[in-house]
Amino acid sequence: EEQLKKIREGQFHRCTGSIRLNSDATDVFFSQDTWQSFYSGFIRIAKTYLFNFQFNQTTTQQITFSSYPGYFFSIDDFYLVHNKFEGQQSNLAIMETSFYTFNTSLYDEFMDKNGSSTLTWMRCQLSNLFSMTAEQWVASFGTAQSYTYNNN
């Protein structure tokens, strides 16, 4: 309850990102920032997953992200993705800024007809695995939205 109070009052935020093109638009610079207590920051680790799943769009997947022990995703919402398919390769940087949803009475409105939805972190990791382009990533991430973590 105390954390929710801080969030409502604008005292608790987690992360944000920044993107900038160079002057001739041939390169992009990006940064991601996460604000945590000293202890929380102390146990953070960088993870890299290497897969060779055979999907329609990708056959080799490398996902690097900031995380914590025991997590299968980046709670910081920051990923570097290097995928390959039929001799081509792609490099994607994924980051976001979150907005909290305080009206829990709305949660039922966002379930599908079976009363379920796909959590944001799952949709993100699946999009990371399946996508060679930014357009593919956005289309994949946009399916089965839960709207409970407003980076949809």
Backbone as numpy.savetxt, mean C-alpha at the origin, in Angstrom:
# Nx Ny Nz CAx CAy CAz Cx Cy Cz
-9.52 3.75 22.69 -10.34 4.95 22.69 -9.47 6.22 22.69
-8.37 6.18 23.45 -7.47 7.34 23.51 -6.87 7.63 22.14
-6.51 6.56 21.41 -5.94 6.76 20.07 -6.98 7.37 19.14
-8.22 6.89 19.20 -9.29 7.46 18.36 -9.50 8.94 18.69
-9.44 9.28 19.97 -9.58 10.69 20.36 -8.46 11.53 19.74
-7.24 11.02 19.78 -6.11 11.75 19.20 -6.28 11.90 17.69
-6.76 10.85 17.04 -6.96 10.91 15.59 -8.02 11.96 15.26
-9.14 11.93 15.98 -10.21 12.90 15.73 -9.74 14.34 15.92
-8.85 14.54 16.86 -8.34 15.88 17.13 -7.16 16.25 16.25
-6.81 15.36 15.33 -5.72 15.64 14.42 -4.34 15.48 15.03
-4.26 14.79 16.17 -2.98 14.63 16.85 -2.25 13.36 16.44
-2.90 12.46 15.76 -2.27 11.19 15.42 -2.33 11.00 13.91
-1.19 10.94 13.32 -1.09 10.67 11.89 0.00 9.63 11.72
0.00 8.92 10.63 0.95 7.84 10.49 1.97 8.08 9.39
1.52 8.40 8.20 2.50 8.50 7.11 1.97 9.40 5.99
2.89 9.81 5.15 2.54 10.60 3.97 3.64 10.43 2.94
3.38 10.83 1.73 4.37 10.70 0.66 4.45 11.97 -0.18
5.52 12.06 -0.95 5.73 13.21 -1.82 6.31 12.72 -3.14
5.88 13.34 -4.24 6.36 12.99 -5.58 6.76 14.27 -6.30
7.87 14.21 -7.03 8.32 15.38 -7.80 9.00 14.91 -9.08
8.63 15.51 -10.20 9.30 15.27 -11.48 10.48 16.22 -11.61
11.53 15.75 -12.29 12.62 16.69 -12.57 12.19 17.66 -13.66
13.01 18.67 -13.96 12.60 19.78 -14.82 12.22 19.36 -16.23
12.85 18.32 -16.78 12.49 17.89 -18.14 11.59 16.64 -18.15
11.05 16.30 -16.99 10.09 15.20 -16.84 10.64 13.85 -17.31
11.94 13.64 -17.16 12.53 12.36 -17.54 12.78 11.45 -16.34
12.59 11.99 -15.15 12.81 11.19 -13.95 11.86 11.67 -12.86
11.59 10.79 -11.93 10.69 11.12 -10.83 11.41 10.84 -9.51
11.18 11.69 -8.55 11.73 11.52 -7.21 10.56 11.34 -6.26
10.70 10.45 -5.32 9.63 10.24 -4.37 10.21 10.00 -2.99
9.41 10.30 -1.99 9.81 10.05 -0.61 8.57 9.64 0.17
8.81 8.93 1.24 7.74 8.51 2.12 8.21 8.73 3.54
7.32 9.18 4.40 7.68 9.50 5.77 6.66 8.88 6.70
7.15 8.23 7.75 6.28 7.62 8.76 6.67 8.16 10.12
5.68 8.53 10.90 5.92 9.08 12.23 5.51 8.06 13.27
6.48 7.65 14.08 6.23 6.66 15.12 7.01 7.00 16.37
6.69 6.31 17.45 7.48 6.45 18.67 8.85 5.83 18.44
9.78 6.13 19.31 11.13 5.59 19.16 11.10 4.06 19.15
10.37 3.46 20.08 10.34 2.00 20.15 9.75 1.39 18.88
8.65 1.93 18.40 8.04 1.40 17.18 8.99 1.51 16.00
9.72 2.61 15.92 10.69 2.78 14.85 11.88 1.86 15.00
12.19 1.51 16.21 13.36 0.68 16.49 13.20 -0.74 15.94
11.98 -1.28 15.94 11.79 -2.66 15.50 11.39 -2.78 14.03
11.41 -1.70 13.30 11.05 -1.73 11.88 12.15 -2.41 11.07
11.75 -3.08 10.01 12.70 -3.76 9.14 12.30 -3.57 7.68
13.27 -3.73 6.80 13.00 -3.73 5.36 12.90 -5.19 4.92
11.87 -5.50 4.15 11.65 -6.87 3.68 11.65 -6.87 2.16
12.11 -7.96 1.59 12.00 -8.19 0.15 11.43 -9.58 -0.06
10.32 -9.66 -0.78 9.74 -10.94 -1.17 10.10 -11.19 -2.63
10.57 -12.38 -2.93 10.86 -12.81 -4.30 9.96 -13.98 -4.63
9.17 -13.83 -5.70 8.25 -14.89 -6.11 8.45 -15.20 -7.58
8.06 -16.39 -7.97 8.04 -16.79 -9.38 6.66 -17.35 -9.71
5.63 -16.63 -9.32 4.27 -17.04 -9.64 3.99 -16.78 -11.11
3.24 -17.64 -11.74 2.91 -17.51 -13.16 1.50 -16.92 -13.28
1.42 -15.60 -13.38 0.15 -14.92 -13.55 0.01 -14.47 -15.00
-1.17 -13.96 -15.35 -1.40 -13.48 -16.72 -0.51 -12.30 -17.08
-0.18 -11.45 -16.12 0.60 -10.24 -16.39 2.04 -10.31 -15.90
2.33 -11.17 -14.92 3.68 -11.24 -14.36 4.10 -12.69 -14.15
5.41 -12.94 -14.28 5.94 -14.28 -14.02 7.03 -14.28 -12.96
7.59 -13.14 -12.65 8.56 -12.98 -11.57 8.22 -11.70 -10.83
8.18 -11.78 -9.51 7.77 -10.63 -8.71 8.78 -10.41 -7.59
9.20 -9.16 -7.43 10.06 -8.76 -6.30 9.41 -7.55 -5.64
9.07 -7.69 -4.37 8.39 -6.62 -3.64 9.23 -6.27 -2.41
9.67 -5.02 -2.33 10.45 -4.53 -1.19 9.61 -3.51 -0.45
9.59 -3.60 0.87 8.76 -2.69 1.65 9.25 -2.57 3.08
8.87 -1.46 3.71 9.14 -1.27 5.13 8.05 -2.00 5.91
8.44 -2.62 7.03 7.48 -3.42 7.76 7.93 -3.64 9.20
7.28 -4.58 9.84 7.57 -4.98 11.21 7.63 -6.50 11.26
8.32 -7.06 12.24 8.33 -8.52 12.38 6.91 -9.06 12.49
6.62 -10.12 11.76 5.31 -10.75 11.81 4.28 -10.20 10.85
4.57 -9.11 10.17 3.63 -8.53 9.20 3.98 -9.01 7.80
2.96 -9.25 6.99 3.14 -9.66 5.60 2.98 -8.49 4.63
2.88 -7.30 5.16 2.63 -6.11 4.35 3.32 -4.92 4.99
3.29 -3.79 4.31 3.87 -2.56 4.84 2.79 -1.76 5.53
2.83 -1.72 6.82 1.85 -0.89 7.54 2.11 0.59 7.26
3.29 0.89 6.71 3.63 2.26 6.30 3.10 2.59 4.91
2.59 1.59 4.20 2.06 1.77 2.84 3.12 2.30 1.89
4.26 1.64 1.87 5.36 2.01 0.99 5.97 0.74 0.39
5.94 0.64 -0.94 6.43 -0.55 -1.64 7.25 -0.15 -2.86
8.29 -0.93 -3.14 9.02 -0.87 -4.40 8.82 -2.22 -5.07
8.28 -2.21 -6.28 7.91 -3.45 -6.97 8.69 -3.56 -8.27
9.31 -4.72 -8.47 10.06 -5.01 -9.70 9.51 -6.33 -10.24
8.70 -6.25 -11.29 8.08 -7.44 -11.87 8.60 -7.69 -13.28
8.52 -8.95 -13.70 8.93 -9.33 -15.05 7.84 -10.16 -15.72
7.79 -10.00 -17.07 6.84 -10.79 -17.86 7.34 -10.82 -19.30
7.54 -12.01 -19.83 7.95 -12.23 -21.22 9.09 -11.31 -21.65
10.17 -11.28 -20.88 11.35 -10.51 -21.23 11.27 -9.03 -20.90
10.12 -8.55 -20.49 9.98 -7.14 -20.10 10.01 -7.05 -18.58
10.41 -5.90 -18.09 10.40 -5.69 -16.65 9.82 -4.32 -16.32
9.32 -4.20 -15.12 8.74 -2.93 -14.68 9.23 -2.61 -13.28
9.25 -1.34 -12.98 9.59 -0.85 -11.64 8.48 0.11 -11.21
7.85 -0.20 -10.11 6.78 0.64 -9.58 7.11 1.05 -8.16
6.78 2.27 -7.80 6.85 2.74 -6.42 5.42 3.01 -5.97
5.02 2.39 -4.89 3.66 2.53 -4.39 3.72 3.14 -3.00
2.99 4.22 -2.79 2.88 4.84 -1.47 1.55 5.57 -1.41
1.13 5.90 -0.19 -0.13 6.59 -0.06 -0.18 7.38 1.22
-1.17 8.23 1.31 -1.49 8.96 2.52 -2.90 8.55 2.93
-3.07 8.16 4.17 -4.35 7.62 4.64 -5.21 8.68 5.32
-6.50 8.47 5.23 -7.48 9.25 5.96 -8.31 8.28 6.77
-8.47 8.52 8.03 -9.19 7.59 8.90 -10.70 7.71 8.71
-11.40 6.60 8.89 -12.85 6.56 8.85 -13.34 6.42 10.28
-14.04 7.41 10.79 -14.48 7.39 12.18 -15.90 6.88 12.36
-16.71 6.95 11.33 -18.10 6.56 11.43 -18.22 5.06 11.20
-18.08 4.28 12.27 -18.11 2.82 12.15 -19.48 2.30 11.73
-20.53 3.11 11.85 -21.85 2.66 11.41 -21.91 2.50 9.89
-20.95 3.09 9.18 -20.92 2.97 7.72 -20.33 1.65 7.24
-19.64 0.92 8.11 -18.93 -0.28 7.68 -19.83 -1.28 6.96
-21.05 -1.48 7.47 -21.96 -2.43 6.83 -22.32 -2.03 5.41
-22.28 -0.74 5.10 -22.61 -0.25 3.77 -21.60 -0.68 2.72
-20.40 -1.05 3.14 -19.33 -1.32 2.20 -19.03 -2.80 2.02
-19.87 -3.65 2.56 -19.70 -5.08 2.36 -20.38 -5.48 1.06
-19.86 -6.53 0.44 -20.51 -7.01 -0.78 -21.77 -7.78 -0.41
-22.43 -8.38 -1.39 -23.71 -9.06 -1.12 -23.55 -10.24 -0.18
-22.33 -10.75 -0.03 -22.08 -11.86 0.89 -21.65 -11.37 2.27
-21.61 -10.06 2.45 -21.23 -9.50 3.74 -19.73 -9.48 3.99
-18.95 -9.41 2.93 -17.49 -9.40 3.10 -16.87 -8.33 2.21
-15.62 -8.04 2.46 -14.84 -7.15 1.61 -13.38 -7.57 1.71
-12.56 -7.08 0.82 -11.14 -7.42 0.84 -10.39 -6.27 1.49
-9.64 -6.59 2.52 -8.92 -5.56 3.26 -7.89 -4.88 2.37
-7.60 -3.62 2.68 -6.70 -2.81 1.87 -5.33 -3.46 1.71
-4.75 -3.97 2.78 -3.40 -4.52 2.68 -3.36 -5.73 1.76
-4.43 -6.52 1.72 -4.49 -7.68 0.82 -4.61 -7.22 -0.63
-5.48 -6.24 -0.88 -5.63 -5.73 -2.24 -4.32 -5.14 -2.74
-3.60 -4.47 -1.86 -2.33 -3.86 -2.24 -1.30 -4.92 -2.61
-1.14 -5.94 -1.78 -0.15 -6.98 -2.09 -0.52 -7.74 -3.36
-1.80 -8.01 -3.57 -2.21 -8.68 -4.80 -1.95 -7.79 -6.01
-2.22 -6.51 -5.90 -1.92 -5.58 -6.99 -0.43 -5.55 -7.27
0.39 -5.59 -6.23 1.84 -5.64 -6.40 2.26 -6.88 -7.19
1.65 -8.01 -6.91 2.00 -9.25 -7.60 1.54 -9.28 -9.05
0.37 -8.72 -9.33 -0.27 -8.88 -10.64 0.10 -7.82 -11.67
0.76 -6.74 -11.29 0.82 -5.56 -12.15 2.19 -5.29 -12.75
2.18 -4.94 -14.03 3.39 -4.50 -14.74 3.39 -2.98 -14.94
2.23 -2.37 -14.90 2.13 -0.93 -15.13 1.34 -0.27 -14.00
1.47 1.04 -13.90 0.70 1.79 -12.91 -0.80 1.65 -13.17
-1.17 1.64 -14.44 -2.59 1.51 -14.79 -3.14 0.16 -14.33
-2.38 -0.91 -14.53 -2.81 -2.23 -14.06 -2.92 -2.25 -12.54
-1.97 -1.62 -11.86 -1.97 -1.61 -10.40 -3.23 -0.90 -9.89
-3.54 0.26 -10.44 -4.71 1.02 -9.99 -6.00 0.23 -10.25
-6.11 -0.39 -11.42 -7.30 -1.18 -11.74 -7.45 -2.35 -10.78
-6.36 -3.03 -10.49 -6.39 -4.16 -9.57 -6.75 -3.71 -8.16
-6.13 -2.66 -7.69 -6.36 -2.16 -6.34 -7.80 -1.67 -6.16
-8.41 -1.21 -7.22 -9.76 -0.67 -7.15 -10.86 -1.69 -7.01
-10.54 -2.98 -7.07 -11.57 -4.01 -6.94 -11.80 -4.35 -5.48
-13.02 -4.70 -5.13 -13.41 -5.16 -3.80 -13.00 -4.19 -2.70
-13.24 -2.91 -2.91 -12.84 -1.90 -1.92 -13.63 -2.03 -0.63
-12.96 -1.80 0.49 -13.62 -1.88 1.78 -14.04 -0.50 2.30
-13.38 0.55 1.87 -13.66 1.94 2.27 -13.50 2.17 3.77
-12.87 1.26 4.48 -12.65 1.44 5.91 -11.28 2.04 6.17
-10.49 2.21 5.15 -9.15 2.77 5.25 -9.03 3.61 4.00
-9.34 4.89 4.08 -9.68 5.71 2.93 -8.51 6.11 2.05
-7.83 5.14 1.48 -6.88 5.40 0.41 -7.38 4.71 -0.84
-8.67 4.41 -0.85 -9.29 3.72 -1.97 -9.38 4.66 -3.14
